[in-house]
Coordinates of C-alpha atoms and ligand atoms in Angstrom, one line a residue:
X1 CA 11.1 -29.4 8.9
X2 CA 10.9 -25.9 10.5
X3 CA 8.6 -23.2 9.1
X4 CA 7.8 -19.6 10.6
X5 CA 4.5 -17.6 9.6
X6 CA 5.7 -13.8 9.7
X7 CA 1.7 -12.3 9.9
X8 CA -1.1 -14.1 11.7
X9 CA -3.6 -12.4 9.6
X10 CA -6.2 -14.8 7.5
X11 CA -4.1 -16.2 5.7
X12 CA -1.0 -16.7 8.0
X13 CA -2.7 -18.4 10.9
X14 CA -5.2 -20.0 8.3
X15 CA -1.8 -22.0 6.4
X16 CA 0.5 -22.1 9.8
X17 CA -2.1 -23.8 11.6
X18 CA -2.8 -26.4 8.6
X19 CA 0.9 -26.6 8.1
X20 CA 1.6 -27.9 11.1
X21 CA -1.8 -30.4 10.5
X22 CA 0.3 -31.9 7.9
X23 CA 2.3 -32.5 10.9
X24 CA 5.3 -29.4 10.1
X25 CA 6.7 -27.5 13.3
X26 CA 5.2 -24.0 12.6
X27 CA 6.1 -20.7 14.6
X28 CA 3.5 -18.1 13.6
X29 CA 4.8 -14.5 14.7
X30 CA 2.9 -11.2 14.8
X31 CA 3.4 -8.0 16.2
X32 CA -0.1 -7.5 17.9
X33 CA 0.9 -9.0 20.9
X34 CA -2.7 -8.9 22.4
X35 CA -4.1 -11.7 19.1
X36 CA -0.4 -12.5 20.3
X37 CA -2.1 -13.7 23.4
X38 CA -5.3 -13.7 22.9
X39 CA -4.2 -17.1 20.0
X40 CA -2.4 -18.7 23.6
X41 CA -5.6 -18.8 24.9
X42 CA -7.3 -20.5 22.9
X43 CA -9.6 -17.3 21.1
X44 CA -9.3 -16.8 17.7
X45 CA -9.0 -13.3 16.0
X46 CA -11.2 -14.3 12.3
X47 CA -14.5 -15.9 12.4
X48 CA -13.6 -18.8 10.5
X49 CA -15.3 -21.9 9.7
X50 CA -13.5 -24.8 11.8
X51 CA -10.2 -22.8 12.3
X52 CA -10.7 -23.2 15.6
X53 CA -10.7 -26.7 16.4
X54 CA -7.5 -27.3 14.1
X55 CA -4.8 -24.6 15.7
X56 CA -6.2 -26.1 19.1
X57 CA -5.4 -29.3 17.5
X58 CA -2.3 -28.1 17.2
X59 CA -1.5 -26.1 20.1
X60 CA -2.5 -29.7 22.4
X61 CA -0.2 -31.4 20.2
X62 CA 3.0 -28.8 20.2
X63 CA 3.2 -28.2 16.3
X64 CA 2.0 -25.1 16.3
X65 CA 3.3 -22.0 18.0
X66 CA 3.2 -18.1 18.6
X67 CA 5.5 -15.8 19.3
X68 CA 6.3 -11.9 18.8
X69 CA 9.7 -12.7 19.1
X70 CA 10.5 -13.2 15.8
X71 CA 14.4 -14.0 16.0
X72 CA 14.0 -16.8 17.4
X73 CA 11.6 -18.2 15.6
X74 CA 13.4 -17.6 12.6
X75 CA 16.2 -19.1 13.3
X76 CA 15.3 -22.4 14.2
X77 CA 12.9 -22.6 10.7
X78 CA 13.8 -24.5 7.5
X79 CA 11.2 -21.7 5.4
X80 CA 9.9 -18.6 6.8
X81 CA 7.2 -17.2 5.6
X82 CA 5.5 -14.3 5.3
X83 CA 2.2 -13.7 5.2
X84 CA 2.0 -10.4 6.5
X85 CA -1.0 -7.2 4.3
X86 CA -0.2 -5.5 1.2
X87 CA -3.3 -3.0 1.3
X88 CA -4.0 -0.8 -1.9
X89 CA -1.8 2.7 -1.1
X90 CA -3.5 5.6 -2.7
X91 CA -2.7 5.1 -6.7
X92 CA -3.9 1.9 -6.5
X93 CA -0.4 0.2 -6.1
X94 CA 0.2 -2.5 -3.4
X95 CA 2.4 -1.1 -0.3
X96 CA 4.7 -3.5 0.4
X97 CA 5.9 -1.8 2.7
X98 CA 5.1 -4.3 6.1
X99 CA 6.6 -7.1 2.9
X100 CA 9.8 -4.7 3.2
X101 CA 10.0 -3.6 7.2
X102 CA 9.1 -8.2 7.9
X103 CA 12.4 -9.0 5.5
X104 CA 14.8 -6.3 7.1
X105 CA 14.3 -7.4 10.9
X106 CA 14.3 -11.3 10.1
X107 CA 17.4 -10.9 7.9
X108 CA 19.4 -10.6 10.6
X109 CA 17.7 -13.6 12.3
X110 CA 18.7 -16.0 10.1
X111 CA 20.5 -19.1 10.2
X112 CA 21.5 -21.6 8.1
X113 CA 20.1 -22.3 4.9
X114 CA 16.7 -21.0 4.8
X115 CA 14.1 -19.9 2.3
X116 CA 12.5 -16.6 2.9
X117 CA 9.1 -17.6 0.9
X118 CA 7.2 -14.5 -0.3
X119 CA 3.6 -16.2 0.3
X120 CA 1.5 -11.9 0.7
X121 CA 0.3 -11.2 -2.1
X122 CA 2.5 -8.7 -4.4
X123 CA 3.8 -6.9 -7.4
X124 CA 6.1 -8.6 -10.3
X125 CA 9.6 -7.6 -8.9
X126 CA 8.8 -8.0 -5.4
X127 CA 11.2 -11.0 -5.2
X128 CA 13.9 -9.3 -6.7
X129 CA 13.3 -6.5 -4.2
X130 CA 12.9 -8.6 -0.6
X131 CA 16.0 -10.7 -1.7
X132 CA 18.0 -7.2 -2.2
X133 CA 17.1 -6.0 2.1
X134 CA 18.3 -8.7 3.2
X135 CA 21.4 -9.4 1.4
X136 CA 22.5 -5.7 2.6
X137 CA 21.0 -6.2 6.4
X138 CA 22.7 -9.0 6.4
X139 CA 25.8 -9.7 4.2
X140 CA 27.1 -13.3 5.6
X141 CA 23.1 -14.8 5.2
X142 CA 22.3 -18.5 3.3
X143 CA 19.0 -17.7 1.3
X144 CA 17.0 -18.4 -1.3
X145 CA 13.6 -16.0 -2.0
X146 CA 10.4 -17.9 -3.1
X147 CA 7.0 -16.6 -4.2
X148 CA 4.3 -19.4 -2.6
X149 CA 0.9 -17.3 -3.6
X150 CA -2.3 -18.8 -1.6
X151 CA -5.2 -18.8 -3.5
X152 CA -7.7 -19.4 0.1
X153 CA -11.4 -17.9 0.3
X154 CA -12.5 -17.4 3.0
X155 CA -15.1 -18.3 5.2
X156 CA -13.8 -21.5 3.7
X157 CA -10.4 -21.4 3.9
X158 CA -9.2 -24.7 6.0
X159 CA -10.4 -26.6 2.8
X160 CA -9.1 -24.2 0.2
X161 CA -5.6 -25.3 2.0
X162 CA -5.9 -28.8 2.2
X163 CA -7.3 -29.2 -1.5
X164 CA -6.4 -27.0 -3.5
X165 CA -6.7 -26.8 -6.9
X166 CA -3.0 -26.0 -7.2
X167 CA 0.2 -25.4 -5.7
X168 CA 1.9 -22.3 -7.3
X169 CA 5.8 -22.0 -6.6
X170 CA 8.3 -19.3 -7.8
X171 CA 12.3 -19.9 -7.5
X172 CA 14.9 -19.6 -9.0
X173 CA 17.3 -21.3 -7.3
X174 CA 16.3 -25.2 -7.7
X175 CA 17.5 -26.0 -4.1
X176 CA 14.8 -23.5 -2.8
X177 CA 12.2 -25.3 -5.3
X178 CA 13.2 -28.5 -3.7
X179 CA 13.0 -27.5 0.0
X180 CA 9.1 -26.3 -0.9
X181 CA 7.8 -29.6 -2.9
X182 CA 9.0 -31.0 0.3
X183 CA 7.2 -29.1 2.3
X184 CA 3.9 -29.9 0.3
X185 CA 4.4 -33.1 -0.5
X186 CA 1.8 -34.4 1.6
X187 CA -0.3 -32.3 -0.2
X188 CA 0.7 -33.2 -3.9
X189 CA 0.3 -37.1 -2.4
X190 CA -2.9 -36.2 -2.4
X191 CA -2.5 -35.5 -6.4
X192 CA -3.3 -31.3 -5.8
X193 CA -1.0 -30.5 -9.1
X194 CA 2.1 -28.1 -8.7
X195 CA 2.8 -25.6 -11.0
X196 CA 6.6 -24.4 -10.1
X197 CA 7.6 -21.5 -12.4
X198 CA 9.9 -18.7 -12.2
X199 CA 9.3 -16.2 -9.4
X200 CA 8.7 -13.0 -11.5
X201 CA 5.6 -15.5 -13.1
X202 CA 4.2 -16.7 -9.7
X203 CA 3.9 -13.0 -8.8
X204 CA 1.8 -12.3 -11.7
X205 CA -0.4 -15.6 -11.7
X206 CA -2.2 -14.1 -7.9
X207 CA -3.3 -10.8 -9.8
X208 CA -4.4 -12.6 -13.0
X209 CA -6.3 -15.3 -11.0
X210 CA -8.2 -12.8 -9.6
X211 CA -8.6 -10.3 -11.9
X212 CA -9.4 -12.9 -14.2
X213 CA -12.1 -13.8 -11.0
X214 CA -13.4 -10.5 -11.0
X215 CA -14.0 -9.8 -14.6
X216 CA -16.6 -13.1 -14.1
X217 CA -18.2 -10.9 -11.3
X218 CA -18.6 -8.0 -13.3
X219 CA -19.4 -9.0 -16.2
X220 CA -22.8 -11.2 -14.2
X221 CA -22.8 -8.0 -12.5
X222 CA -23.4 -6.0 -15.9
X223 CA -25.5 -8.5 -17.1
X224 CA -28.1 -8.5 -14.6
X225 CA -28.4 -4.7 -14.9
X226 CA -29.4 -5.6 -18.7
X227 CA -31.6 -8.2 -18.0
X228 CA -33.2 -5.7 -15.4
X229 CA -33.2 -2.8 -18.4
X230 CA -35.0 -4.8 -20.6
X231 CA -36.6 -7.8 -18.5
X232 CA -34.8 -10.9 -18.8
X233 CA -33.8 -13.2 -16.4
X234 CA -30.5 -13.6 -15.8
X235 CA -30.8 -16.5 -13.7
X236 CA -31.7 -18.4 -16.5
X237 CA -28.9 -16.8 -18.3
X238 CA -25.9 -17.5 -15.9
X239 CA -27.2 -20.8 -16.4
X240 CA -27.2 -21.7 -20.3
X241 CA -24.0 -19.9 -20.4
X242 CA -22.4 -21.4 -17.5
X243 CA -23.4 -25.0 -19.2
X244 CA -20.6 -24.2 -21.1
X245 CA -17.7 -26.1 -20.2
X246 CA -15.0 -23.3 -20.9
X247 CA -17.3 -21.1 -19.4
X248 CA -18.6 -22.3 -16.0
X249 CA -20.8 -21.7 -13.8
X250 CA -18.7 -20.6 -10.7
X251 CA -18.2 -16.6 -10.1
X252 CA -21.5 -16.3 -12.1
X253 CA -23.9 -14.7 -8.9
X254 CA -24.6 -11.2 -9.9
X255 CA -24.7 -9.5 -5.9
X256 CA -23.4 -6.0 -5.1
X257 CA -19.7 -6.0 -7.0
X258 CA -17.0 -7.9 -5.6
X259 CA -15.1 -6.6 -2.7
X260 CA -12.9 -8.0 0.6
X261 CA -9.1 -8.2 0.8
X262 CA -8.3 -9.3 -2.4
X263 CA -10.6 -8.7 -5.8
X264 CA -10.3 -5.0 -5.3
X265 CA -7.0 -4.5 -4.5
X266 CA -5.6 -6.8 -7.2
X267 CA -7.0 -5.1 -10.0
X268 CA -6.0 -1.9 -8.9
X269 CA -2.5 -3.2 -8.0
X270 CA -1.9 -5.6 -11.9
X271 CA -3.9 -2.5 -13.1
X272 CA -1.0 -0.2 -11.8
X273 CA 1.9 -2.7 -12.5
X274 CA 0.6 -3.2 -15.9
X275 CA 0.6 1.0 -16.5
X276 CA 4.5 1.0 -15.0
X277 CA 5.2 -1.5 -17.1
X278 CA 3.9 0.5 -20.3
X279 CA 1.8 -2.4 -20.6
X280 CA -1.4 -1.1 -20.2
X281 CA -4.3 -4.4 -19.2
X282 CA -7.5 -2.0 -20.0
X283 CA -9.8 -5.1 -19.7
X284 CA -8.8 -5.1 -16.0
X285 CA -8.6 -1.3 -15.9
X286 CA -12.7 -2.1 -17.4
X287 CA -13.8 -4.2 -14.4
X288 CA -12.5 -1.8 -12.0
X289 CA -14.6 0.9 -13.6
X290 CA -17.8 -1.6 -14.2
X291 CA -17.5 -2.6 -10.6
X292 CA -17.3 1.3 -8.8
X293 CA -20.5 1.5 -11.2
X294 CA -22.3 -1.0 -10.2
X295 CA -22.3 -0.5 -7.1
X296 CA -23.4 3.2 -7.1
X297 CA -26.0 2.0 -9.6
X298 CA -27.1 0.1 -6.9
X299 CA -27.8 2.8 -4.3
X300 CA -30.3 4.4 -7.0
X301 CA -31.8 1.2 -7.3
X302 CA -32.6 0.7 -4.1
X303 CA -33.8 4.2 -3.7
X304 CA -36.7 3.6 -6.6
X305 CA -37.9 0.1 -4.9
X306 CA -38.5 1.2 -2.0
X307 CA -40.5 3.7 -3.8
X308 CA -41.8 1.4 -5.7
X309 CA -42.9 -1.1 -3.1
X310 CA -43.9 2.0 -0.7
X311 CA -46.2 2.9 -3.0
X312 CA -47.9 -0.8 -3.7
X313 CA -48.7 -0.8 -0.4
X314 CA -50.0 3.0 0.2
X315 CA -47.5 5.1 2.2
X316 CA -45.9 8.5 1.9
X317 CA -43.2 7.2 -0.7
X318 CA -41.9 11.2 -1.5
X319 CA -39.4 10.9 0.7
X320 CA -36.2 8.4 1.6
X321 CA -35.0 10.9 4.1
X322 CA -36.6 9.7 7.4
X323 CA -37.4 6.1 6.8
X324 CA -36.1 2.8 8.7
X325 CA -33.9 0.1 6.6
X326 CA -33.1 -3.3 7.5
X327 CA -29.5 -4.2 6.4
X328 CA -29.0 -8.0 6.6
X329 CA -25.4 -8.7 5.9
X330 CA -22.6 -6.5 6.5
X331 CA -19.0 -8.7 5.3
X332 CA -18.6 -9.1 1.3
X333 CA -19.4 -12.2 1.8
X334 CA -21.0 -15.5 3.8
X335 CA -19.2 -17.3 6.9
X336 CA -16.9 -14.5 7.6
X337 CA -16.3 -11.1 9.9
X338 CA -13.6 -9.2 6.9
X339 CA -15.4 -6.7 5.7
X340 CA -12.6 -5.0 3.7
X341 CA -14.7 -3.7 0.8
X342 CA -17.4 -4.7 1.7
X343 CA -20.3 -3.0 -0.3
X344 CA -22.1 -2.5 2.2
X345 CA -19.3 0.3 3.7
X346 CA -20.4 2.5 0.2
X347 CA -23.9 1.4 0.0
X348 CA -24.5 2.1 4.2
X349 CA -23.3 5.7 4.1
X350 CA -24.7 6.9 1.7
X351 CA -28.2 5.9 2.4
X352 CA -27.3 7.8 6.1
X353 CA -26.4 10.7 4.0
X354 CA -30.0 10.7 1.9
X355 CA -31.9 11.2 5.4
X356 CA -32.1 6.9 6.3
X357 CA -32.1 5.4 9.3
X358 CA -30.1 1.9 8.7
X359 CA -30.7 -0.9 11.7
X360 CA -28.9 -3.8 10.6
X361 CA -27.3 -7.3 11.2
X362 CA -24.8 -9.4 11.0
X363 CA -23.6 -13.1 11.9
X364 CA -20.3 -12.2 11.8
X365 CA -19.0 -9.3 11.2
X366 CA -21.0 -6.6 13.5
X367 CA -17.5 -5.7 15.5
X368 CA -15.7 -5.0 12.8
X369 CA -18.8 -3.0 11.1
X370 CA -18.9 -1.1 14.6
X371 CA -15.5 0.7 14.1
X372 CA -16.1 2.2 11.0
X373 CA -19.5 2.4 9.8
X374 CA -20.8 4.8 13.7
X375 CA -24.0 5.6 11.1
X376 CA -25.8 2.4 12.3
X377 CA -27.5 0.3 14.3
X378 CA -26.5 -3.1 15.3
X379 CA -29.1 -5.2 16.5
X380 CA -28.7 -8.7 17.5
X381 CA -31.0 -11.0 15.5
X382 CA -32.4 -10.6 12.3
X383 CA -35.8 -10.0 14.1
X384 CA -34.4 -7.1 16.2
X385 CA -33.3 -5.3 12.9
X386 CA -37.0 -6.0 10.5
X387 CA -38.8 -4.6 13.8
X388 CA -40.2 -1.6 12.4
X389 CA -38.5 -1.3 9.2
X390 CA -39.8 0.4 6.2
X391 CA -38.3 -2.0 4.1
X392 CA -35.3 -4.2 3.7
X393 CA -31.7 -4.9 1.9
X394 CA -30.1 -7.9 2.2
X395 CA -26.2 -7.7 1.3
X396 CA -24.7 -11.2 2.2
X397 CA -26.0 -14.9 1.8
X398 CA -25.5 -15.4 5.2
X399 CA -27.5 -18.8 5.1
X400 CA -29.3 -18.0 8.5
X401 CA -31.3 -15.4 6.3
X402 CA -32.9 -18.9 3.6
X403 CA -34.9 -19.6 6.5
X404 CA -36.5 -16.2 6.7
X405 CA -40.1 -16.7 8.4
X406 CA -42.4 -14.5 6.1
X407 CA -45.2 -14.3 9.0
X408 CA -42.8 -12.9 11.3
X409 CA -41.1 -10.4 8.9
X410 CA -44.4 -8.9 8.0
X411 CA -45.6 -8.6 11.1
X412 CA -42.0 -6.7 12.1
X413 CA -41.7 -4.7 9.7
X414 CA -43.7 -1.1 9.2
X415 CA -44.0 -2.4 5.3
X416 CA -43.2 -5.6 3.6
X417 CA -40.4 -4.4 0.8
X418 CA -37.4 -6.8 0.5
X419 CA -34.5 -5.4 -1.4
X420 CA -31.8 -8.7 -2.4
X421 CA -29.2 -7.5 -3.8
X422 CA -27.7 -11.9 -3.1
X423 CA -30.8 -13.2 -5.4
X424 CA -31.3 -15.5 -2.1
X425 CA -35.3 -15.9 -3.1
X426 CA -37.2 -16.4 -5.8
X427 CA -39.3 -13.7 -6.5
X428 CA -42.5 -15.7 -7.6
X429 CA -42.1 -17.5 -4.1
X430 CA -41.8 -14.2 -1.7
X431 CA -44.1 -12.2 -4.1
X432 CA -47.1 -15.1 -3.1
X433 CA -45.8 -14.6 1.1
X434 CA -47.3 -10.5 0.1
X435 CA -43.7 -8.8 0.2
X436 CA -43.4 -6.8 -2.2
X437 CA -39.3 -7.8 -3.8
X438 CA -36.4 -6.4 -5.7
X439 CA -33.6 -8.4 -6.7
X440 CA -31.1 -8.0 -9.2
X441 CA -31.5 -8.9 -13.0
X442 CA -34.9 -10.7 -12.2
X443 CA -38.0 -9.8 -14.0
X444 CA -39.2 -8.5 -10.5
X445 CA -36.3 -6.1 -11.2
X446 CA -37.7 -3.1 -12.2
X447 CA -41.2 -0.8 -13.1
X448 CA -43.6 -3.6 -15.7
X449 CA -43.6 0.7 -18.0
X450 CA -40.2 1.0 -17.4
X451 CA -39.3 -2.3 -18.9
X452 CA -41.8 -2.3 -21.4
X453 CA -40.7 1.4 -22.8
X454 CA -37.2 -0.3 -23.3
X455 CA -38.0 -3.4 -25.0
X456 CA -39.9 -1.0 -27.4
X457 CA -37.0 1.0 -28.1
X458 CA -35.0 -2.1 -29.4
X459 CA -37.9 -3.3 -31.0
X460 CA -37.6 0.5 -33.3
X461 CA -34.4 0.2 -32.6
X462 CA -34.0 -3.6 -34.8
X463 CA -36.4 -2.6 -36.8
X464 CA -34.9 0.4 -38.3
X465 CA -31.9 -1.1 -38.7
X466 CA -32.8 -4.1 -40.5
X467 CA -34.6 -0.9 -42.6
X468 CA -31.1 0.5 -43.1
X469 CA -29.1 -3.1 -43.8
X470 CA -31.8 -5.0 -46.5
Ligands
NAD501 N1 -7.7 -13.0 3.6 C1 -7.3 -13.5 2.2 O1 -8.5 -13.8 1.4 C2 -6.5 -14.0 1.0 C3 -6.1 -14.7 0.1 C4 -5.0 -14.5 -0.4 C5 -4.1 -14.4 -0.2 N2 -4.7 -12.8 0.6 C6 -2.6 -12.3 0.4 O2 -2.0 -12.3 1.8 C7 -1.6 -11.5 2.4 C8 -2.1 -11.4 4.1 O3 -3.8 -11.2 4.4 P1 -3.9 -10.8 5.2 O4 -6.1 -10.3 5.0 O5 -4.0 -12.2 6.4 O6 -4.0 -9.8 6.3 P2 -3.8 -9.5 7.6 O7 -4.1 -8.0 7.8 O8 -5.2 -10.2 7.7 O9 -2.7 -9.9 8.7 C9 -1.8 -10.0 8.0 C10 -0.8 -9.8 9.9 O10 0.7 -9.6 9.8 C11 0.7 -9.5 10.7 N3 1.9 -8.1 10.4 C12 2.1 -6.8 9.8 N4 3.1 -6.5 10.1 C13 3.6 -7.5 10.6 C14 5.8 -7.8 11.0 N5 6.5 -6.9 10.5 N6 5.6 -9.2 11.9 C15 4.6 -9.4 12.3 N7 3.4 -9.5 11.8 C16 3.4 -8.6 11.5 C17 -0.5 -7.7 11.3 O11 0.3 -7.8 12.3 C18 -1.9 -9.1 10.7 O12 -2.2 -9.6 12.1 C19 -2.0 -10.1 1.8 O13 -1.1 -9.7 1.2 C20 -3.0 -10.5 0.3 O14 -3.5 -10.1 0.0 C21 -5.3 -13.0 1.2

């Protein structure tokens, strides 16, 4: 079977390389000439563990090609995947103009029966829209539209593609479903469940899956904030609730808000489309608001923690301005160079506005961050970022941050104050090393007096309430 992939980005490149690895002949098409030239020369345009190996293996065995000319690739394909971007518009709706443009461009090249499968995350109705566009552009074309949303996660993309929890195929014609099922047969043979449904349901599945996961993240972040306020421990809380099978442990780690190219835009798009359908999804709307609120609170938390830490180390803590903060991690999560909607993009400009000098290090994302955050000094090592810093802020859970040399850190920093928004370390252990440590929702997070005041207020309220009901 021959396959074309239109859009060789994170999703298109990974899926194209993996389909080739499953034995199919794949041509990846992209309008970005530089990207295609680089890929033909063996240069990966993104950081994704294991990708280069799969690409090179399939380039060598002749099953994977990269081109900029769409027509010949489409003409010889049984299935054409659309994997172009669908970024959010100002009002939150997904911008499907790249999907539409690709559909109009591919239409004249369709030759023989072809399935056009939309892998981009798109609002309900996009399949119908694309069918109309292709039929208008090429009235004699013999084709079906299918929806085949992608669930891979950056940083783990190859494994997610090869060992997915499920594959979703949405189509309104049996013939298209059969062809896609045949394409995924090597994975179905490995007992990967396949959910076959109609196009609209398939489109909605992707948005609801991401919104549900985003809700889990927002929920645990709210619990972490509450734990901070009352001196409770979010690690114990997450472990205890996660042990309930109905809840599960995944996505119950507090952090600096969800980011990346999917959760922020997909929650917004679902909320916007539900409004349009006159059926608002209040939980998803609340998740969006909660996440934005959480990130804003973190900026205040940095300032409060720094001042407390500097006081402990006998430093001037009257002003945030003029201080230097080392930032470890810029990507929205580890193992990727993707900074789309990363917390760093919100937090660092805010710090800079307060007059803070920012020195940042990230193992993979500095080139991309440098394109959009010019107020940051980028360092080529952890040590370089820490040198003379008044505090260090951890924003991404890169494994190399887990093995920090604490003595080296103390000798480099002007004052050893760490604010860790990934809860990478044990507060006790870091405290014992002589570093003042703040994290999310764990007892070291707030000044003891604030916590005691809050608990006293809650106890008073409980007593009052008991009095009222007895
Ligand atoms: N990134 C993820 O982790 C992920 C996971 C699941 C689903 N998705 C969805 O997949 C889609 C693609 O996301 P991405 O992160 O891969 O985007 P991306 O921006 O990395 O890649 C899109 C690519 O499409 C190319 N392109 C745009 N118009 C084109 C055209 N007319 N012809 C050929 N190429 C064209 C661009 O040059 C770019 O290389 C989005 O809808 C996204 O929501 C992304």
